[in-house]
CSV table of C-alpha atoms in Angstrom, one decimal:
chain,number,residue,atom,x,y,z
A,1,UNK,CA,-43.8,-47.7,-58.5
A,2,UNK,CA,-44.5,-51.2,-57.3
A,3,UNK,CA,-41.2,-53.1,-57.6
A,4,UNK,CA,-43.0,-56.2,-58.8
A,5,UNK,CA,-43.9,-54.4,-62.0
A,6,UNK,CA,-40.2,-53.9,-62.8
A,7,UNK,CA,-39.4,-57.6,-62.5
A,8,UNK,CA,-40.1,-60.7,-64.5
A,9,UNK,CA,-43.7,-61.1,-65.3
A,10,UNK,CA,-44.2,-64.1,-67.6
A,11,UNK,CA,-45.8,-61.7,-70.0
A,12,UNK,CA,-42.3,-60.4,-70.9
A,13,UNK,CA,-41.3,-64.0,-71.8
A,14,UNK,CA,-44.3,-64.9,-73.8
A,15,UNK,CA,-45.3,-65.2,-77.4
A,16,UNK,CA,-42.0,-66.8,-78.4
A,17,UNK,CA,-43.2,-67.5,-82.0
A,18,UNK,CA,-44.3,-64.0,-82.9
A,19,UNK,CA,-42.1,-62.1,-85.4
A,20,UNK,CA,-40.6,-59.6,-82.9
A,21,UNK,CA,-39.3,-62.3,-80.6
A,22,UNK,CA,-38.1,-64.4,-83.6
A,23,UNK,CA,-36.0,-61.4,-84.7
A,24,UNK,CA,-34.4,-61.2,-81.3
A,25,UNK,CA,-33.5,-64.8,-81.5
A,26,UNK,CA,-31.6,-64.5,-84.8
A,27,UNK,CA,-28.2,-63.2,-85.7
A,28,UNK,CA,-28.1,-60.0,-87.8
A,29,UNK,CA,-27.1,-60.2,-91.4
A,30,UNK,CA,-28.0,-62.7,-94.2
A,31,UNK,CA,-27.9,-66.5,-94.1
A,32,UNK,CA,-26.6,-67.2,-97.6
A,33,UNK,CA,-23.9,-69.4,-96.1
A,34,UNK,CA,-26.5,-72.1,-95.5
A,35,UNK,CA,-26.7,-72.6,-99.3
A,36,UNK,CA,-23.0,-72.5,-100.0
A,37,UNK,CA,-21.7,-75.7,-101.5
A,38,UNK,CA,-18.2,-76.9,-100.7
A,39,UNK,CA,-15.6,-76.7,-103.5
A,40,UNK,CA,-14.6,-79.9,-105.2
A,41,UNK,CA,-11.4,-81.5,-104.1
A,42,UNK,CA,-8.3,-80.4,-106.1
A,43,UNK,CA,-7.7,-82.9,-108.9
A,44,UNK,CA,-4.0,-83.6,-109.5
A,45,UNK,CA,-2.9,-85.1,-112.9
A,46,UNK,CA,-1.5,-88.6,-112.6
A,47,UNK,CA,2.0,-87.5,-113.7
A,48,UNK,CA,2.3,-84.9,-110.8
A,49,UNK,CA,2.8,-85.4,-107.1
A,50,UNK,CA,-0.2,-84.2,-105.0
A,51,UNK,CA,0.6,-81.7,-102.2
A,52,UNK,CA,0.4,-83.1,-98.7
A,53,UNK,CA,-3.1,-82.9,-97.1
A,54,UNK,CA,-3.6,-81.4,-93.6
A,55,UNK,CA,-6.9,-82.0,-91.7
A,56,UNK,CA,-6.4,-79.1,-89.3
A,57,UNK,CA,-8.8,-76.8,-91.1
A,58,UNK,CA,-11.1,-79.4,-92.5
A,59,UNK,CA,-14.8,-78.7,-92.2
A,60,UNK,CA,-16.7,-81.8,-91.2
A,61,UNK,CA,-19.6,-83.2,-93.2
A,62,UNK,CA,-22.8,-82.1,-91.5
A,63,UNK,CA,-25.2,-83.9,-93.9
A,64,UNK,CA,-28.0,-85.6,-91.9
A,65,UNK,CA,-27.3,-83.4,-88.8
A,66,UNK,CA,-30.5,-82.2,-87.2
A,67,UNK,CA,-28.9,-79.3,-85.3
A,68,UNK,CA,-30.4,-75.8,-86.2
A,69,UNK,CA,-28.6,-73.7,-88.8
A,70,UNK,CA,-29.2,-70.2,-90.2
A,71,UNK,CA,-32.4,-68.5,-89.0
A,72,UNK,CA,-33.1,-71.4,-86.7
A,73,UNK,CA,-30.1,-70.8,-84.5
A,74,UNK,CA,-31.1,-69.2,-81.2
A,75,UNK,CA,-28.3,-66.8,-80.3
A,76,UNK,CA,-29.8,-65.5,-77.0
A,77,UNK,CA,-27.8,-66.1,-73.9
A,78,UNK,CA,-29.4,-68.4,-71.3
A,79,UNK,CA,-31.5,-66.7,-68.6
A,80,UNK,CA,-30.0,-66.3,-65.2
A,81,UNK,CA,-31.4,-66.8,-61.7
A,82,UNK,CA,-31.1,-63.4,-59.9
A,83,UNK,CA,-30.9,-63.2,-56.1
A,84,UNK,CA,-33.3,-60.3,-55.9
A,85,UNK,CA,-34.5,-60.7,-52.3
A,86,UNK,CA,-32.6,-60.2,-49.0
A,87,UNK,CA,-31.0,-63.5,-48.0
A,88,UNK,CA,-31.4,-65.1,-51.5
A,89,UNK,CA,-28.3,-66.7,-53.1
A,90,UNK,CA,-27.1,-69.1,-55.8
A,91,UNK,CA,-25.1,-72.0,-54.3
A,92,UNK,CA,-22.6,-73.4,-56.8
A,93,UNK,CA,-21.8,-76.2,-54.4
A,94,UNK,CA,-25.3,-77.3,-53.7
A,95,UNK,CA,-27.3,-77.8,-57.0
A,96,UNK,CA,-30.3,-79.4,-55.2
A,97,UNK,CA,-32.1,-76.1,-55.7
A,98,UNK,CA,-31.9,-73.3,-58.3
A,99,UNK,CA,-32.0,-70.6,-55.7
A,100,UNK,CA,-31.7,-70.6,-51.9
A,101,UNK,CA,-33.5,-68.3,-49.4
A,102,UNK,CA,-31.9,-67.8,-46.0
A,103,UNK,CA,-34.0,-66.7,-43.0
A,104,UNK,CA,-33.8,-62.9,-42.6
A,105,UNK,CA,-36.8,-62.5,-40.2
A,106,UNK,CA,-36.7,-64.6,-37.0
A,107,UNK,CA,-40.3,-63.6,-36.2
A,108,UNK,CA,-41.7,-65.3,-39.4
A,109,UNK,CA,-41.6,-68.8,-40.8
A,110,UNK,CA,-39.4,-68.8,-43.9
A,111,UNK,CA,-41.2,-71.8,-45.6
A,112,UNK,CA,-44.6,-70.1,-45.2
A,113,UNK,CA,-43.1,-66.9,-46.6
A,114,UNK,CA,-41.8,-68.6,-49.7
A,115,UNK,CA,-45.1,-70.5,-50.3
A,116,UNK,CA,-47.0,-67.2,-49.9
A,117,UNK,CA,-44.7,-65.5,-52.4
A,118,UNK,CA,-45.5,-68.2,-54.9
A,119,UNK,CA,-49.3,-68.2,-54.3
A,120,UNK,CA,-49.4,-64.4,-54.3
A,121,UNK,CA,-47.5,-64.2,-57.6
A,122,UNK,CA,-49.9,-66.7,-59.2
A,123,UNK,CA,-52.8,-64.7,-57.9
A,124,UNK,CA,-51.4,-61.5,-59.5
A,125,UNK,CA,-51.5,-63.4,-62.8
A,126,UNK,CA,-55.0,-64.7,-62.1
A,127,UNK,CA,-53.7,-68.3,-61.7
A,128,UNK,CA,-54.3,-70.8,-58.9
A,129,UNK,CA,-52.6,-74.0,-57.8
A,130,UNK,CA,-54.0,-77.0,-59.6
A,131,UNK,CA,-52.5,-79.5,-57.1
A,132,UNK,CA,-50.8,-79.3,-53.7
A,133,UNK,CA,-48.7,-81.8,-51.8
A,134,UNK,CA,-47.5,-79.8,-48.8
A,135,UNK,CA,-46.1,-82.9,-47.1
A,136,UNK,CA,-43.6,-83.4,-50.0
A,137,UNK,CA,-43.2,-79.6,-50.6
A,138,UNK,CA,-44.5,-79.8,-54.2
A,139,UNK,CA,-47.1,-77.6,-55.8
A,140,UNK,CA,-48.4,-77.3,-59.4
A,141,UNK,CA,-49.9,-74.3,-61.1
A,142,UNK,CA,-52.9,-74.1,-63.3
A,143,UNK,CA,-52.4,-72.6,-66.8
A,144,UNK,CA,-50.8,-69.2,-67.5
A,145,UNK,CA,-52.3,-67.9,-70.8
A,146,UNK,CA,-51.1,-65.0,-73.0
A,147,UNK,CA,-52.9,-64.1,-76.2
A,148,UNK,CA,-51.9,-61.8,-79.1
A,149,UNK,CA,-54.9,-60.1,-80.7
A,150,UNK,CA,-55.4,-58.1,-83.8
A,151,UNK,CA,-58.3,-55.9,-85.0
A,152,UNK,CA,-60.4,-53.6,-82.9
A,153,UNK,CA,-63.6,-53.8,-80.8
A,154,UNK,CA,-66.0,-56.3,-82.4
A,155,UNK,CA,-63.6,-57.3,-85.1
A,156,UNK,CA,-60.9,-58.4,-82.7
A,157,UNK,CA,-59.4,-61.9,-83.2
A,158,UNK,CA,-56.9,-64.0,-81.4
A,159,UNK,CA,-53.9,-64.6,-83.6
A,160,UNK,CA,-51.9,-66.8,-81.2
A,161,UNK,CA,-52.0,-68.1,-77.7
A,162,UNK,CA,-49.2,-69.4,-75.5
A,163,UNK,CA,-49.7,-71.3,-72.3
A,164,UNK,CA,-47.6,-72.8,-69.5
A,165,UNK,CA,-48.0,-74.9,-66.3
A,166,UNK,CA,-45.3,-75.1,-63.7
A,167,UNK,CA,-44.2,-77.3,-60.8
A,168,UNK,CA,-42.7,-75.7,-57.7
A,169,UNK,CA,-40.6,-77.8,-55.4
A,170,UNK,CA,-39.0,-76.7,-52.1
A,171,UNK,CA,-35.9,-78.2,-50.6
A,172,UNK,CA,-35.6,-77.7,-46.8
A,173,UNK,CA,-32.4,-77.8,-44.7
A,174,UNK,CA,-32.7,-79.6,-41.3
A,175,UNK,CA,-32.0,-76.4,-39.4
A,176,UNK,CA,-35.0,-74.8,-41.0
A,177,UNK,CA,-33.1,-71.5,-41.8
A,178,UNK,CA,-32.6,-72.2,-45.6
A,179,UNK,CA,-35.2,-73.1,-48.2
A,180,UNK,CA,-34.4,-74.0,-51.8
A,181,UNK,CA,-36.7,-73.5,-54.7
A,182,UNK,CA,-36.9,-75.4,-58.0
A,183,UNK,CA,-39.3,-74.5,-60.9
A,184,UNK,CA,-40.1,-77.0,-63.7
A,185,UNK,CA,-42.2,-76.3,-66.8
A,186,UNK,CA,-44.5,-79.3,-66.9
A,187,UNK,CA,-47.0,-78.4,-69.7
A,188,UNK,CA,-46.8,-76.1,-72.7
A,189,UNK,CA,-49.1,-75.2,-75.5
A,190,UNK,CA,-48.7,-72.8,-78.4
A,191,UNK,CA,-51.6,-72.2,-80.8
A,192,UNK,CA,-51.7,-70.0,-83.9
A,193,UNK,CA,-53.5,-69.9,-87.2
A,194,UNK,CA,-50.9,-72.4,-88.5
A,195,UNK,CA,-51.9,-75.0,-85.9
A,196,UNK,CA,-50.7,-75.9,-82.4
A,197,UNK,CA,-47.8,-77.5,-80.7
A,198,UNK,CA,-46.8,-78.8,-77.3
A,199,UNK,CA,-43.1,-78.6,-78.0
A,200,UNK,CA,-40.9,-75.8,-76.7
A,201,UNK,CA,-37.2,-75.5,-77.5
A,202,UNK,CA,-34.8,-76.1,-74.6
A,203,UNK,CA,-33.5,-72.5,-74.5
A,204,UNK,CA,-37.0,-71.1,-74.3
A,205,UNK,CA,-37.9,-73.6,-71.6
A,206,UNK,CA,-34.9,-72.6,-69.5
A,207,UNK,CA,-35.8,-68.9,-69.9
A,208,UNK,CA,-39.4,-69.3,-68.7
A,209,UNK,CA,-38.3,-71.4,-65.7
A,210,UNK,CA,-35.7,-68.9,-64.7
A,211,UNK,CA,-38.2,-66.1,-65.3
A,212,UNK,CA,-40.6,-67.8,-62.9
A,213,UNK,CA,-38.0,-68.2,-60.2
A,214,UNK,CA,-37.1,-64.5,-60.5
A,215,UNK,CA,-40.8,-63.5,-60.4
A,216,UNK,CA,-41.2,-65.5,-57.1
A,217,UNK,CA,-38.0,-64.0,-55.7
A,218,UNK,CA,-39.1,-60.5,-56.5
A,219,UNK,CA,-42.5,-61.2,-54.9
A,220,UNK,CA,-40.7,-62.5,-51.8
A,221,UNK,CA,-38.6,-59.3,-51.7
A,222,UNK,CA,-41.9,-57.3,-51.9
A,223,UNK,CA,-43.2,-59.2,-48.9
A,224,UNK,CA,-40.0,-58.5,-47.0
A,225,UNK,CA,-40.4,-54.8,-47.6
A,226,UNK,CA,-44.0,-54.8,-46.5
A,227,UNK,CA,-43.1,-56.7,-43.3
A,228,UNK,CA,-40.3,-54.2,-42.6
A,229,UNK,CA,-42.7,-51.4,-43.0
A,230,UNK,CA,-45.2,-53.0,-40.6
A,231,UNK,CA,-42.4,-53.7,-38.1
A,232,UNK,CA,-41.3,-50.0,-38.2
A,233,UNK,CA,-44.8,-48.8,-37.7
A,234,UNK,CA,-45.3,-51.2,-34.7
A,235,UNK,CA,-41.9,-50.1,-33.3
A,236,UNK,CA,-42.8,-46.4,-33.7
A,237,UNK,CA,-45.8,-47.0,-31.5
A,238,UNK,CA,-43.9,-48.6,-28.6
A,239,UNK,CA,-41.1,-47.5,-26.3
A,240,UNK,CA,-37.8,-48.8,-27.6
A,241,UNK,CA,-35.5,-47.6,-24.8
A,242,UNK,CA,-36.2,-47.9,-21.0
A,243,UNK,CA,-34.0,-47.4,-18.0
A,244,UNK,CA,-33.2,-50.7,-16.1
A,245,UNK,CA,-30.4,-53.1,-15.3
A,246,UNK,CA,-28.2,-55.5,-17.2
A,247,UNK,CA,-28.0,-59.2,-16.4
A,248,UNK,CA,-25.1,-58.2,-14.0
A,249,UNK,CA,-27.5,-55.8,-12.3
A,250,UNK,CA,-25.6,-52.7,-13.6
A,251,UNK,CA,-27.4,-49.5,-14.4
A,252,UNK,CA,-28.2,-49.7,-18.1
A,253,UNK,CA,-30.5,-48.6,-20.9
A,254,UNK,CA,-32.6,-51.6,-22.0
A,255,UNK,CA,-33.1,-51.3,-25.8
A,256,UNK,CA,-35.7,-53.4,-27.8
A,257,UNK,CA,-33.3,-54.5,-30.6
A,258,UNK,CA,-31.4,-57.7,-31.0
A,259,UNK,CA,-27.8,-57.3,-30.0
A,260,UNK,CA,-26.4,-57.7,-33.6
A,261,UNK,CA,-28.9,-55.1,-35.0
A,262,UNK,CA,-28.1,-52.6,-32.2
A,263,UNK,CA,-24.4,-53.1,-32.8
A,264,UNK,CA,-24.7,-52.2,-36.4
A,265,UNK,CA,-26.8,-49.1,-35.6
A,266,UNK,CA,-24.4,-47.5,-33.0
A,267,UNK,CA,-21.8,-46.1,-35.4
A,268,UNK,CA,-24.4,-43.8,-36.9
A,269,UNK,CA,-25.4,-42.7,-33.4
A,270,UNK,CA,-21.7,-42.0,-32.5
A,271,UNK,CA,-21.1,-39.9,-35.6
A,272,UNK,CA,-24.2,-37.7,-35.0
A,273,UNK,CA,-23.5,-37.1,-31.3
A,274,UNK,CA,-19.8,-36.2,-31.4
A,275,UNK,CA,-18.4,-39.6,-30.5
A,276,UNK,CA,-15.4,-40.9,-32.4
A,277,UNK,CA,-14.8,-44.7,-32.3
A,278,UNK,CA,-11.2,-45.4,-31.3
A,279,UNK,CA,-11.5,-49.2,-30.8
A,280,UNK,CA,-14.1,-52.0,-30.8
A,281,UNK,CA,-14.4,-55.7,-30.0
A,282,UNK,CA,-17.2,-57.4,-32.0
A,283,UNK,CA,-16.9,-60.7,-30.1
A,284,UNK,CA,-17.3,-59.0,-26.7
A,285,UNK,CA,-19.7,-56.4,-28.1
A,286,UNK,CA,-18.2,-53.1,-26.9
A,287,UNK,CA,-17.1,-49.9,-28.5
A,288,UNK,CA,-14.4,-47.6,-27.1
A,289,UNK,CA,-15.1,-44.0,-28.0
A,290,UNK,CA,-13.8,-40.5,-27.5
A,291,UNK,CA,-16.5,-37.9,-26.7
A,292,UNK,CA,-16.2,-34.2,-27.3
A,293,UNK,CA,-18.9,-32.2,-25.6
A,294,UNK,CA,-19.8,-29.2,-27.8
A,295,UNK,CA,-22.5,-26.7,-27.0
A,296,UNK,CA,-24.6,-25.8,-30.0
A,297,UNK,CA,-24.0,-22.3,-31.5
A,298,UNK,CA,-26.6,-19.7,-32.3
A,299,UNK,CA,-26.0,-20.4,-36.0
A,300,UNK,CA,-26.7,-24.1,-35.5
A,301,UNK,CA,-30.1,-23.3,-34.0
A,302,UNK,CA,-30.8,-20.8,-36.8
A,303,UNK,CA,-30.0,-23.3,-39.6
A,304,UNK,CA,-31.6,-26.3,-37.7
A,305,UNK,CA,-28.2,-28.1,-37.4
A,306,UNK,CA,-28.2,-28.2,-33.6
A,307,UNK,CA,-28.0,-31.6,-32.0
A,308,UNK,CA,-29.1,-32.2,-28.3
A,309,UNK,CA,-26.1,-32.3,-26.0
A,310,UNK,CA,-25.4,-35.5,-24.0
A,311,UNK,CA,-24.5,-34.5,-20.5
A,312,UNK,CA,-21.2,-36.3,-20.2
A,313,UNK,CA,-17.8,-34.8,-19.7
A,314,UNK,CA,-15.5,-34.9,-22.7
A,315,UNK,CA,-13.2,-37.9,-22.6
A,316,UNK,CA,-13.1,-41.7,-23.2
A,317,UNK,CA,-16.0,-44.0,-22.7
A,318,UNK,CA,-16.9,-47.6,-23.4
A,319,UNK,CA,-20.3,-48.7,-24.6
A,320,UNK,CA,-20.9,-52.4,-23.6
A,321,UNK,CA,-23.8,-54.4,-25.1
A,322,UNK,CA,-25.3,-57.5,-23.4
A,323,UNK,CA,-28.2,-59.7,-24.3
A,324,UNK,CA,-30.9,-59.3,-21.8
A,325,UNK,CA,-33.8,-61.6,-22.5
A,326,UNK,CA,-35.0,-60.7,-26.0
A,327,UNK,CA,-33.6,-57.2,-25.7
A,328,UNK,CA,-30.2,-55.6,-25.4
A,329,UNK,CA,-28.8,-53.7,-22.4
A,330,UNK,CA,-26.3,-50.9,-22.9
A,331,UNK,CA,-23.9,-50.2,-20.1
A,332,UNK,CA,-21.6,-47.1,-20.4
A,333,UNK,CA,-18.3,-46.9,-18.6
A,334,UNK,CA,-15.9,-44.0,-18.3
A,335,UNK,CA,-12.1,-43.9,-18.8
A,336,UNK,CA,-11.6,-45.3,-15.2
A,337,UNK,CA,-14.0,-48.2,-15.9
A,338,UNK,CA,-16.5,-46.7,-13.6
A,339,UNK,CA,-20.1,-47.5,-14.7
A,340,UNK,CA,-22.2,-44.4,-15.4
A,341,UNK,CA,-24.7,-44.1,-12.6
A,342,UNK,CA,-28.5,-44.6,-12.8
A,343,UNK,CA,-28.9,-40.9,-11.9
A,344,UNK,CA,-26.7,-39.8,-14.8
A,345,UNK,CA,-28.4,-42.2,-17.2
A,346,UNK,CA,-31.8,-40.8,-16.1
A,347,UNK,CA,-30.5,-37.2,-16.6
A,348,UNK,CA,-29.6,-38.1,-20.2
A,349,UNK,CA,-32.7,-40.2,-20.9
A,350,UNK,CA,-34.6,-37.4,-22.7
A,351,UNK,CA,-31.8,-37.1,-25.2
A,352,UNK,CA,-30.7,-40.7,-25.5
A,353,UNK,CA,-34.2,-42.3,-25.6
A,354,UNK,CA,-35.0,-41.0,-29.2
A,355,UNK,CA,-31.4,-41.2,-30.3
A,356,UNK,CA,-31.1,-44.9,-29.4
A,357,UNK,CA,-34.6,-45.7,-30.7
A,358,UNK,CA,-33.2,-45.1,-34.3
A,359,UNK,CA,-36.6,-44.1,-35.6
């Protein structure tokens, strides 16, 4: 199922005046308390002493107060902004944006990705931008419409219509690796057989604005997943691992991954190929491991559990990573700090090339 269907279409926030939604706004039970009259003050005969009065539990007079009471009280909790996409976050110390997106793909422009997520979500709801001010990072949508109908076929009628327009504002950081998004409801219209209104209560407004932010964020997450899939397909069609030299001209495997990404992948490789990590240094990018060379048994081959054997002697080794251009070089040293030779790397290439490709 498309993940976008699971998340916050405006349709799920619509038709705020229909009976089902009104019921969800209200507390359960009756509202007789609204009509209860306060008891008269205790009258003390003039020849008796009145008891002392305490104001601790006094109920203030609310006559003339315009605040909602009874069925008009909206009990729903405020909507929340959800960081649904990779790199999205809520920053309690920086309120200049409702949500922040941090760059997770160095090969793509983050601002363009966020703008595309907004426009693609609008397109999925058959809505376009009504205005665009890219220089100031402000866009406004045309109308979103939702209708509730009754009847069938030729006897259908529209009972009520709810419509919204939004303003999308981006906040950019100077370093360009973080983009903030604000969404503001700028126009609203509700029409039913009883008439129409352009007023929306504050709680409902906050809910639709937060819902729109979540919809955009889920659309951005969908784009990230598509991009990752495209990158995996492209990577599957290219050679990830080659035999070459490090920047220090040492025999090495040259691997087409950023150094941080390759660093995070290696523990899985160690576990699968009988290496045990005994020490590591993340600042200098090296793993110290203990290798146990084990020949696969007959039963392993029968059950399909056999793993190709790396042609190294059992013992201690160090795997050193170095940035080499846009790729990463992997230099292997033995317990005596001797670098594994080009000939031995070449001898193991058939096994290590697919293993270090992580495909």
